[in-house]
């Protein structure tokens, strides 16, 4: 019975998904050799043979035949009188080889061995999973949603390994249910309490980079390089690309015919707005491209403080800033410069700085308007009430009152 239990346990783990057969055999042999050392004091004269295909196990023990009274170590030697009872043909100097049966170890030792085997293999499997995923950090993985909790989602890969996607690594518009297929990038792999913890992310810049590599063959082949990616997940992203082949337009290649290549990426990222920008070492030009779709009139740079003052026509300011300030914020991250935008008024334009109305309009309202690029009276009046309600946190009544005050300035 004990023999069956041990072989059954071997069958349980001999096909563990992350461990190769030589490793399994090595573990089995070491466990059995440990049992031999406990029983006989040594295993150096024992051979352990494991057949990984059918689970067969053979243990052979070899002892030197000695003259009676001359054996110094019964674990390595056997006296002639004793061996003659087992094999009459044995002579002094011969090697007596006997097979050790599993039953001879006793039931308790076999159960302990079974437990040790399973424990060692589970430990090995965890190490293998850790090594496998540690080398794959930054790669895209596809899995199936197994469990959704408030703060994280459990995803299983195609081998059943557990991947964790915290809520903080999900796009705000992501919504998953059990059974959904999900793509993400492997963000980090840690060992927590001897168990590998694999964190995956859909908001990391690397995720967007891998998606581009999948959709754009020129990036995968190295003809186009992604220089930098910045993201406000689910809102907007800016990708700076460069081509090493003058015949290839990097932006056109990334976007594809009628947006064919980028559409799939945008859908994967829940309609995240993606600006693909041609990289250049000319900082002024780089900032101009980064603030797209706004059209810049002029730029003043301070390279020491990494500060850029950008001047635009009034109707371009809101485009440069973007909804929620995402456009200007990402342009700053992409270029490494702190960017301030200024409205460039024409000579014929008479405008009044909104700060001059501080005696009639509360300062917090002025700050809110300035945060969306409305720093003069005419820039506020150029927008509709509905547009200002959308862009700011101000109530409709407040905006109407402000516009009434500003209009009276030009009447």
Short mmCIF file of C-alpha atoms in Angstrom, two decimals:
data_model
loop_
_atom_site.label_atom_id
_atom_site.label_comp_id
_atom_site.label_asym_id
_atom_site.label_seq_id
_atom_site.Cartn_x
_atom_site.Cartn_y
_atom_site.Cartn_z
CA UNK A 1 0.00 0.00 0.00
CA UNK A 2 2.81 2.39 0.92
CA UNK A 3 4.45 1.76 -2.46
CA UNK A 4 1.26 2.81 -4.28
CA UNK A 5 0.96 6.00 -2.23
CA UNK A 6 4.46 7.14 -3.10
CA UNK A 7 4.12 6.38 -6.80
CA UNK A 8 0.70 8.08 -6.85
CA UNK A 9 2.23 11.20 -5.37
CA UNK A 10 4.92 11.07 -8.06
CA UNK A 11 2.22 10.90 -10.74
CA UNK A 12 0.58 13.98 -9.17
CA UNK A 13 3.56 16.22 -9.75
CA UNK A 14 5.62 14.62 -12.51
CA UNK A 15 3.68 16.69 -15.04
CA UNK A 16 3.72 20.01 -13.16
CA UNK A 17 3.46 22.67 -15.84
CA UNK A 18 6.54 24.70 -14.99
CA UNK A 19 9.10 22.03 -14.12
CA UNK A 20 11.10 19.93 -16.56
CA UNK A 21 11.53 16.19 -16.07
CA UNK A 22 15.26 16.19 -15.22
CA UNK A 23 14.51 18.56 -12.34
CA UNK A 24 11.66 16.36 -11.10
CA UNK A 25 13.91 13.27 -11.22
CA UNK A 26 16.61 15.15 -9.34
CA UNK A 27 14.13 16.10 -6.59
CA UNK A 28 12.84 12.52 -6.33
CA UNK A 29 16.33 11.10 -6.12
CA UNK A 30 17.36 13.56 -3.40
CA UNK A 31 14.29 12.72 -1.27
CA UNK A 32 14.94 8.98 -1.55
CA UNK A 33 18.64 9.43 -0.79
CA UNK A 34 17.63 11.35 2.35
CA UNK A 35 15.51 8.35 3.39
CA UNK A 36 18.48 6.02 2.75
CA UNK A 37 20.79 8.16 4.91
CA UNK A 38 18.30 8.07 7.77
CA UNK A 39 17.91 4.28 7.52
CA UNK A 40 21.48 3.17 6.73
CA UNK A 41 23.64 6.11 7.78
CA UNK A 42 24.95 6.62 4.23
CA UNK A 43 23.74 6.61 0.64
CA UNK A 44 27.11 6.61 -1.10
CA UNK A 45 26.83 2.89 -1.95
CA UNK A 46 23.22 3.17 -3.19
CA UNK A 47 21.83 3.74 -6.69
CA UNK A 48 18.41 5.38 -7.10
CA UNK A 49 16.83 4.85 -10.53
CA UNK A 50 13.66 6.72 -11.45
CA UNK A 51 11.73 6.13 -14.65
CA UNK A 52 9.88 9.41 -15.39
CA UNK A 53 7.61 7.81 -18.00
CA UNK A 54 5.85 5.24 -15.84
CA UNK A 55 6.81 6.23 -12.31
CA UNK A 56 8.88 3.09 -11.66
CA UNK A 57 11.46 3.39 -8.92
CA UNK A 58 14.39 1.09 -8.15
CA UNK A 59 16.87 1.41 -5.28
CA UNK A 60 19.99 -0.80 -5.25
CA UNK A 61 22.47 -1.10 -2.36
CA UNK A 62 26.02 -2.44 -2.84
CA UNK A 63 28.18 -3.86 0.00
CA UNK A 64 31.64 -5.43 -0.11
CA UNK A 65 31.83 -9.09 1.11
CA UNK A 66 34.36 -9.40 3.97
CA UNK A 67 35.78 -12.34 5.93
CA UNK A 68 33.89 -13.08 9.10
CA UNK A 69 34.97 -10.79 11.92
CA UNK A 70 36.67 -8.30 9.58
CA UNK A 71 33.71 -6.01 8.72
CA UNK A 72 34.32 -2.50 10.11
CA UNK A 73 31.18 -0.80 8.71
CA UNK A 74 28.00 -2.83 8.31
CA UNK A 75 26.52 -0.10 6.11
CA UNK A 76 29.26 -0.56 3.50
CA UNK A 77 30.35 -4.16 4.15
CA UNK A 78 28.77 -7.56 4.83
CA UNK A 79 30.42 -10.63 6.39
CA UNK A 80 30.73 -13.88 4.43
CA UNK A 81 28.56 -15.97 6.80
CA UNK A 82 25.68 -13.50 6.53
CA UNK A 83 25.87 -13.13 2.74
CA UNK A 84 26.05 -16.93 2.22
CA UNK A 85 22.55 -17.19 3.70
CA UNK A 86 21.34 -14.69 1.07
CA UNK A 87 23.44 -15.87 -1.90
CA UNK A 88 25.52 -19.08 -1.55
CA UNK A 89 27.68 -18.15 -4.56
CA UNK A 90 29.16 -15.04 -2.89
CA UNK A 91 32.91 -15.01 -2.06
CA UNK A 92 35.15 -12.63 -0.10
CA UNK A 93 35.88 -9.52 -2.18
CA UNK A 94 32.66 -9.73 -4.21
CA UNK A 95 30.12 -6.91 -4.33
CA UNK A 96 26.79 -7.95 -2.88
CA UNK A 97 24.00 -6.00 -4.57
CA UNK A 98 20.52 -6.06 -3.08
CA UNK A 99 17.32 -4.25 -4.02
CA UNK A 100 15.78 -2.00 -1.36
CA UNK A 101 11.98 -2.02 -1.41
CA UNK A 102 9.95 1.02 -0.44
CA UNK A 103 7.99 -1.08 2.06
CA UNK A 104 11.19 -1.62 4.04
CA UNK A 105 11.27 2.07 5.01
CA UNK A 106 7.97 1.84 6.88
CA UNK A 107 4.67 3.61 6.33
CA UNK A 108 5.51 6.69 8.40
CA UNK A 109 8.73 7.38 6.47
CA UNK A 110 6.94 6.95 3.15
CA UNK A 111 4.15 9.37 4.10
CA UNK A 112 6.76 11.91 5.23
CA UNK A 113 8.60 11.43 1.92
CA UNK A 114 5.39 11.97 -0.02
CA UNK A 115 4.77 15.24 1.84
CA UNK A 116 8.36 16.36 1.26
CA UNK A 117 8.11 15.55 -2.45
CA UNK A 118 4.97 17.61 -2.98
CA UNK A 119 6.36 20.48 -0.89
CA UNK A 120 9.66 20.57 -2.79
CA UNK A 121 7.98 20.46 -6.18
CA UNK A 122 5.54 23.23 -5.27
CA UNK A 123 8.49 25.30 -4.10
CA UNK A 124 10.34 24.59 -7.35
CA UNK A 125 7.28 25.49 -9.38
CA UNK A 126 6.98 28.85 -7.63
CA UNK A 127 10.66 29.54 -8.32
CA UNK A 128 10.18 28.65 -11.99
CA UNK A 129 7.14 30.95 -12.31
CA UNK A 130 9.13 33.76 -10.67
CA UNK A 131 12.11 33.28 -13.02
CA UNK A 132 9.87 32.99 -16.07
CA UNK A 133 7.98 36.21 -15.39
CA UNK A 134 10.98 38.13 -14.01
CA UNK A 135 12.52 37.83 -17.48
CA UNK A 136 9.27 38.98 -19.13
CA UNK A 137 8.80 42.34 -17.37
CA UNK A 138 7.72 44.85 -20.01
CA UNK A 139 6.09 42.22 -22.24
CA UNK A 140 2.40 42.05 -23.09
CA UNK A 141 0.48 39.12 -21.64
CA UNK A 142 -3.06 38.00 -22.47
CA UNK A 143 -5.15 36.34 -19.80
CA UNK A 144 -8.65 35.58 -18.66
CA UNK A 145 -10.37 37.47 -15.86
CA UNK A 146 -11.02 35.02 -13.04
CA UNK A 147 -12.10 37.25 -10.17
CA UNK A 148 -12.94 40.94 -9.85
CA UNK A 149 -12.57 42.68 -6.50
CA UNK A 150 -12.93 46.31 -5.47
CA UNK A 151 -9.20 47.07 -5.44
CA UNK A 152 -7.80 44.53 -7.90
CA UNK A 153 -8.59 41.97 -10.57
CA UNK A 154 -7.25 38.42 -10.70
CA UNK A 155 -6.24 37.27 -14.19
CA UNK A 156 -5.11 33.75 -15.18
CA UNK A 157 -2.63 33.25 -18.01
CA UNK A 158 -2.90 30.33 -20.46
CA UNK A 159 -1.06 28.09 -17.99
CA UNK A 160 -3.29 29.00 -15.07
CA UNK A 161 -0.70 31.23 -13.33
CA UNK A 162 -2.18 34.08 -11.28
CA UNK A 163 -1.60 37.67 -12.40
CA UNK A 164 -2.81 40.61 -10.32
CA UNK A 165 -4.02 43.87 -11.86
CA UNK A 166 -4.59 46.52 -9.15
CA UNK A 167 -7.34 49.08 -9.76
CA UNK A 168 -4.61 51.73 -9.90
CA UNK A 169 -3.11 49.96 -12.95
CA UNK A 170 -6.41 49.91 -14.86
CA UNK A 171 -7.69 52.52 -17.30
CA UNK A 172 -10.53 54.47 -15.61
CA UNK A 173 -13.01 53.25 -18.25
CA UNK A 174 -11.99 49.58 -17.86
CA UNK A 175 -14.79 47.29 -16.77
CA UNK A 176 -14.15 43.57 -16.45
CA UNK A 177 -16.24 40.55 -15.60
CA UNK A 178 -15.30 36.91 -15.11
CA UNK A 179 -14.33 35.20 -18.35
CA UNK A 180 -13.28 38.38 -20.17
CA UNK A 181 -10.04 38.28 -22.15
CA UNK A 182 -7.66 41.08 -21.13
CA UNK A 183 -4.32 42.36 -22.40
CA UNK A 184 -1.81 44.13 -20.17
CA UNK A 185 1.92 44.58 -19.74
CA UNK A 186 3.91 42.77 -17.03
CA UNK A 187 4.85 45.63 -14.70
CA UNK A 188 6.81 43.93 -11.90
CA UNK A 189 7.41 40.54 -10.32
CA UNK A 190 8.13 40.11 -6.62
CA UNK A 191 8.49 37.17 -4.26
CA UNK A 192 6.06 37.63 -1.35
CA UNK A 193 6.14 34.96 1.39
CA UNK A 194 7.88 32.54 -1.00
CA UNK A 195 5.09 33.03 -3.56
CA UNK A 196 5.57 34.96 -6.83
CA UNK A 197 3.38 38.06 -7.12
CA UNK A 198 3.02 39.19 -10.74
CA UNK A 199 1.61 42.69 -11.25
CA UNK A 200 0.22 43.63 -14.67
CA UNK A 201 -0.73 47.10 -15.91
CA UNK A 202 -2.80 48.76 -18.63
CA UNK A 203 -1.75 52.32 -17.77
CA UNK A 204 2.04 51.95 -18.04
CA UNK A 205 3.69 53.66 -21.05
CA UNK A 206 5.24 50.26 -21.87
CA UNK A 207 1.76 48.88 -22.57
CA UNK A 208 1.18 51.52 -25.25
CA UNK A 209 4.67 50.92 -26.65
CA UNK A 210 4.05 47.17 -27.00
CA UNK A 211 0.71 47.84 -28.72
CA UNK A 212 2.51 50.04 -31.27
CA UNK A 213 5.08 47.28 -31.82
CA UNK A 214 2.26 44.84 -32.56
CA UNK A 215 0.37 47.18 -34.90
CA UNK A 216 3.31 48.87 -36.66
CA UNK A 217 5.77 46.45 -38.35
CA UNK A 218 8.30 49.25 -38.88
CA UNK A 219 8.61 49.70 -35.10
CA UNK A 220 8.92 45.97 -34.52
CA UNK A 221 11.63 45.78 -37.22
CA UNK A 222 13.55 48.73 -35.75
CA UNK A 223 13.05 51.08 -38.71
CA UNK A 224 11.09 53.44 -36.46
CA UNK A 225 12.00 54.09 -32.83
CA UNK A 226 9.68 55.25 -30.09
CA UNK A 227 11.69 57.94 -28.28
CA UNK A 228 9.24 58.65 -25.48
CA UNK A 229 5.65 58.02 -24.39
CA UNK A 230 3.64 60.04 -21.87
CA UNK A 231 0.07 59.23 -20.89
CA UNK A 232 -2.95 60.38 -18.97
CA UNK A 233 -4.58 56.92 -19.08
CA UNK A 234 -7.96 56.88 -20.77
CA UNK A 235 -7.69 60.58 -21.67
CA UNK A 236 -4.69 61.39 -23.84
CA UNK A 237 -1.24 60.13 -24.81
CA UNK A 238 1.65 61.60 -26.75
CA UNK A 239 4.14 59.38 -28.56
CA UNK A 240 7.38 60.77 -29.99
CA UNK A 241 8.73 58.68 -32.88
CA UNK A 242 11.80 58.85 -35.08
CA UNK A 243 12.70 57.10 -38.36
CA UNK A 244 16.20 55.98 -39.34
CA UNK A 245 15.13 55.72 -42.97
CA UNK A 246 14.44 59.02 -44.76
CA UNK A 247 11.97 57.24 -47.02
CA UNK A 248 9.72 56.37 -44.08
CA UNK A 249 7.36 58.93 -42.55
CA UNK A 250 7.28 57.75 -38.90
CA UNK A 251 4.02 59.51 -38.02
CA UNK A 252 2.24 58.27 -41.15
CA UNK A 253 3.49 54.73 -40.59
CA UNK A 254 2.22 54.71 -37.00
CA UNK A 255 -1.18 56.14 -37.85
CA UNK A 256 -1.70 54.01 -40.96
CA UNK A 257 -3.92 54.55 -43.98
CA UNK A 258 -7.01 56.43 -42.75
CA UNK A 259 -5.90 55.67 -39.18
CA UNK A 260 -6.09 51.90 -39.71
CA UNK A 261 -3.14 51.10 -37.47
CA UNK A 262 -3.88 53.45 -34.62
CA UNK A 263 -7.62 52.71 -34.42
CA UNK A 264 -7.01 49.29 -32.87
CA UNK A 265 -4.76 50.82 -30.21
CA UNK A 266 -7.28 53.57 -29.43
CA UNK A 267 -10.03 50.94 -28.98
CA UNK A 268 -7.81 48.85 -26.68
CA UNK A 269 -7.16 51.95 -24.56
CA UNK A 270 -10.87 52.84 -24.28
CA UNK A 271 -10.74 55.70 -26.80
CA UNK A 272 -7.65 57.34 -25.37
CA UNK A 273 -6.67 60.23 -27.67
CA UNK A 274 -3.21 59.45 -29.09
CA UNK A 275 -0.98 62.14 -30.63
CA UNK A 276 1.93 60.74 -32.64
CA UNK A 277 4.72 63.32 -32.95
CA UNK A 278 7.86 63.39 -35.07
CA UNK A 279 10.81 63.63 -32.68
CA UNK A 280 13.44 66.32 -33.23
CA UNK A 281 16.42 67.71 -31.31
CA UNK A 282 15.22 71.22 -32.15
CA UNK A 283 13.49 72.05 -28.85
CA UNK A 284 11.36 74.90 -30.23
CA UNK A 285 10.07 72.68 -33.01
CA UNK A 286 9.63 69.76 -30.62
CA UNK A 287 7.48 71.87 -28.26
CA UNK A 288 5.49 73.18 -31.21
CA UNK A 289 4.73 69.63 -32.32
CA UNK A 290 4.03 68.48 -28.77
CA UNK A 291 1.34 71.16 -28.32
CA UNK A 292 -0.50 69.92 -31.41
CA UNK A 293 -3.27 70.47 -32.48
CA UNK A 294 -2.70 74.07 -31.35
CA UNK A 295 -0.76 76.34 -33.75
CA UNK A 296 2.06 78.27 -32.10
CA UNK A 297 2.94 81.84 -33.07
CA UNK A 298 6.27 82.10 -31.25
CA UNK A 299 8.30 80.52 -28.43
CA UNK A 300 10.81 81.90 -25.94
CA UNK A 301 13.06 79.31 -24.31
CA UNK A 302 15.09 79.38 -21.12
CA UNK A 303 17.32 76.32 -21.41
CA UNK A 304 18.83 76.76 -17.95
CA UNK A 305 15.50 76.58 -16.13
CA UNK A 306 13.92 74.34 -18.78
CA UNK A 307 11.10 76.84 -19.18
CA UNK A 308 9.21 77.70 -22.37
CA UNK A 309 6.93 80.69 -22.93
CA UNK A 310 4.59 79.93 -25.79
CA UNK A 311 2.60 82.64 -27.57
CA UNK A 312 -0.57 81.80 -29.48
CA UNK A 313 -3.50 83.52 -31.10
CA UNK A 314 -6.53 83.74 -28.80
CA UNK A 315 -8.45 80.98 -30.56
CA UNK A 316 -5.51 78.55 -30.13
CA UNK A 317 -5.00 78.89 -26.38
CA UNK A 318 -7.75 76.47 -25.35
CA UNK A 319 -6.47 73.93 -27.89
CA UNK A 320 -2.95 74.16 -26.46
CA UNK A 321 -4.21 73.65 -22.91
CA UNK A 322 -6.68 70.92 -23.84
CA UNK A 323 -9.55 69.50 -21.86
CA UNK A 324 -8.63 69.36 -18.20
CA UNK A 325 -5.19 70.73 -19.06
CA UNK A 326 -4.07 67.32 -20.37
CA UNK A 327 -2.55 68.60 -23.61
CA UNK A 328 -0.17 71.13 -22.07
CA UNK A 329 0.68 68.83 -19.17
CA UNK A 330 1.65 65.96 -21.48
CA UNK A 331 3.56 68.29 -23.81
CA UNK A 332 5.62 69.40 -20.81
CA UNK A 333 6.35 65.79 -19.78
CA UNK A 334 7.25 64.82 -23.33
CA UNK A 335 9.68 67.68 -23.93
CA UNK A 336 11.00 68.06 -20.40
CA UNK A 337 10.15 71.78 -20.38
CA UNK A 338 7.72 73.64 -18.15
CA UNK A 339 5.39 75.33 -20.63
CA UNK A 340 3.40 78.53 -20.07
CA UNK A 341 0.99 79.73 -22.75
CA UNK A 342 0.26 83.39 -23.48
CA UNK A 343 -2.36 84.94 -25.67
CA UNK A 344 -0.94 87.12 -28.42
CA UNK A 345 -3.28 90.04 -29.04
CA UNK A 346 -3.23 91.88 -32.37
CA UNK A 347 -2.57 95.62 -32.42
CA UNK A 348 -6.16 96.28 -33.34
CA UNK A 349 -7.44 94.20 -30.47
CA UNK A 350 -8.29 95.88 -27.24
CA UNK A 351 -8.47 93.38 -24.47
CA UNK A 352 -8.42 93.54 -20.68
CA UNK A 353 -6.58 91.16 -18.36
CA UNK A 354 -9.14 89.25 -16.29
CA UNK A 355 -7.20 90.08 -13.12
CA UNK A 356 -8.37 93.69 -13.55
CA UNK A 357 -11.90 92.57 -12.67
CA UNK A 358 -10.85 91.27 -9.23
CA UNK A 359 -12.95 93.92 -7.48
CA UNK A 360 -16.11 92.52 -9.16
CA UNK A 361 -15.25 88.82 -9.63
CA UNK A 362 -14.05 86.53 -6.82
CA UNK A 363 -10.40 85.47 -7.08
CA UNK A 364 -11.23 81.75 -7.09
CA UNK A 365 -13.48 82.26 -10.13
CA UNK A 366 -10.68 84.17 -11.91
CA UNK A 367 -8.23 81.34 -11.08
CA UNK A 368 -10.67 78.77 -12.47
CA UNK A 369 -11.04 80.69 -15.73
CA UNK A 370 -7.29 81.18 -16.05
CA UNK A 371 -6.72 77.43 -15.52
CA UNK A 372 -8.50 76.78 -18.83
CA UNK A 373 -6.62 79.49 -20.69
CA UNK A 374 -9.15 82.31 -20.27
CA UNK A 375 -6.90 85.03 -18.89
CA UNK A 376 -8.49 88.01 -20.64
CA UNK A 377 -12.03 89.34 -20.93
CA UNK A 378 -12.33 88.61 -24.65
CA UNK A 379 -11.02 85.04 -24.24
CA UNK A 380 -13.91 84.36 -21.86
CA UNK A 381 -16.48 86.06 -24.10
CA UNK A 382 -15.20 84.09 -27.10
CA UNK A 383 -16.63 80.92 -25.55
CA UNK A 384 -20.27 79.99 -25.02
CA UNK A 385 -21.79 79.46 -21.59
CA UNK A 386 -22.16 75.74 -22.29
CA UNK A 387 -18.50 75.46 -23.30
CA UNK A 388 -17.35 77.17 -20.12
CA UNK A 389 -19.59 74.93 -18.00
CA UNK A 390 -17.91 71.91 -19.63
CA UNK A 391 -14.37 73.19 -19.21
CA UNK A 392 -14.58 74.60 -15.70
CA UNK A 393 -16.10 73.66 -12.37
CA UNK A 394 -18.23 76.81 -12.38
CA UNK A 395 -22.03 76.88 -12.23
CA UNK A 396 -24.01 78.20 -15.21
CA UNK A 397 -25.39 81.13 -13.19
CA UNK A 398 -21.87 82.15 -12.09
CA UNK A 399 -20.61 82.10 -15.69
CA UNK A 400 -23.54 84.19 -16.91
CA UNK A 401 -22.88 86.75 -14.19
CA UNK A 402 -19.16 86.88 -15.09
CA UNK A 403 -19.92 87.32 -18.79
CA UNK A 404 -22.33 90.13 -18.00
CA UNK A 405 -19.60 91.95 -16.06
CA UNK A 406 -17.07 91.46 -18.86
CA UNK A 407 -19.47 92.54 -21.62
CA UNK A 408 -20.17 95.81 -19.85
CA UNK A 409 -16.45 96.63 -20.20
CA UNK A 410 -16.77 96.81 -24.01
CA UNK A 411 -20.17 98.52 -24.25
#
